[in-house]
Amino acid sequence: MKDYLLPIRTGQKLTVREEIILILRLSLPAILAQISSIIMQYIDASMVGHLGANASASIGLVSSSTWLVGGIITAASMGFSVCVAHRIGAQDERGARVIVRWGLICNFFFSLLIMAACVMVSPMLPMWMGGDAAIRKDATAYFLVYAFSVPVREMFLTSQGMIQSSGNIRLPSILNVIMCALDVVFNALLIPHFGVMGAALGTAFSFVVIMIVMMYELLVKSPALYIIGRSGDGNTSLFAFLSKELLTALKIAIPVAIDNVIMGFAYVAFTRIVSPFGTVSVAANSFSITAESLCYMPGFGIGVAATTIVGQCIGANRKTLARRLGWMSVILGMVIMGCSGILMWIFAPWMIGILSPDQEIRMLGTRILRIEAFAEPLYGASIVAAGVFRGAGETLLSSVLNLLSVWAVRIPLAYYLGSMFGLRGAWIAMATELCVRGTLFLIRLALWNRNK
């Protein structure tokens, strides 16, 4: 496979056309991977949706909690992945392999701690979230299965991030698509027998299969990063990792983890605001978030590409190029998500209709999706800009901006407008906050360019 990032590492000058092509070549596979991951949620939601509103609401009740946990394990994987990108950019493949070896070990033991915590809270979580008694049992079962799959998900995310940071974004994208197909097969086999829990099991089993393949590709097949069967890296790798790389990874990962925890608790608080509106509102809220994800996943895909590109630029000490490619990535993200917002407004009834046959849920979901469509361009700016700063290893201020935006704008406004207009009021608050957040990130990106 051609190494599109080689000109960055070797100091070659790129034309504007070559820079645009580079961003597109790395973004398109990453977008595909992100979309395929959300399609898995679509698959679960659609299959469970046909079991009835209660089944849908049981997943919706704990979905914000799974996002919270997912954000924490994503942060852990991201810290080491950015370090790999910096090492590859500096043409220090041996140093990158040190991070691969010990980073995987650290994240595995960390994921075991997260799993244990999730297992312990799973019986009480639906009650804490204010769910109706009729949906608590299924909600507990769904979250418990998710909890036991946390180590598998962590190893998947870590190995995927490291492969992407080496410049190979295509392979993880292909494997994500295959995982979607496996999810369909496992769900079709398990949901008829286990209901809501079957959807969680189907997703977990698909993660197991693809995680094994991803780890094999990283540890055995990756030209730069493989460590199984390689000799000559020396016996001081653990000391080098503990003395420098672990601290660097923590400096990147801890702010991202705090950011994701803040956002996760915000989602939990938002769900807690919505849950008193009734089962239909809880289900419509959950389905609409899943449907909207199809529109903002391209932004996350471009953000992944931006992290890799900027990370290797920083590693190669090409900061001016990093700034320019960062801005180009953000503009691309805004354009694509602006187009996806238009499509979401047009096709909102169809997007919700796939997920639920309930007419009341479909009508309410369509209305709130069309509210959110107007916020997509600025939401795209915040997503991709965050990816740029992750690649640069600067994650603290991004966390502060998210904290201010979500907790000072979204949650108070959702509580106020929700009390007057129900779910529609809460989603007006969400759209407003996303516009505020995007504006803050654009200002920060402008200042970052000026000060570097």
XYZ file of N, CA, C and O in Angstrom, residues 247 272 386 408:
16
model
N 4.227 9.113 30.338
C 3.879 10.467 30.778
C 3.308 11.289 29.628
O 2.336 12.036 29.793
N -31.545 12.312 31.623
C -32.331 12.444 32.861
C -33.374 13.553 32.725
O -34.474 13.449 33.285
N -11.075 19.568 17.113
C -10.625 18.751 18.238
C -9.634 17.690 17.768
O -8.642 17.401 18.455
N -22.577 25.037 30.636
C -23.067 26.408 30.812
C -24.181 26.759 29.835
O -24.938 27.698 30.080
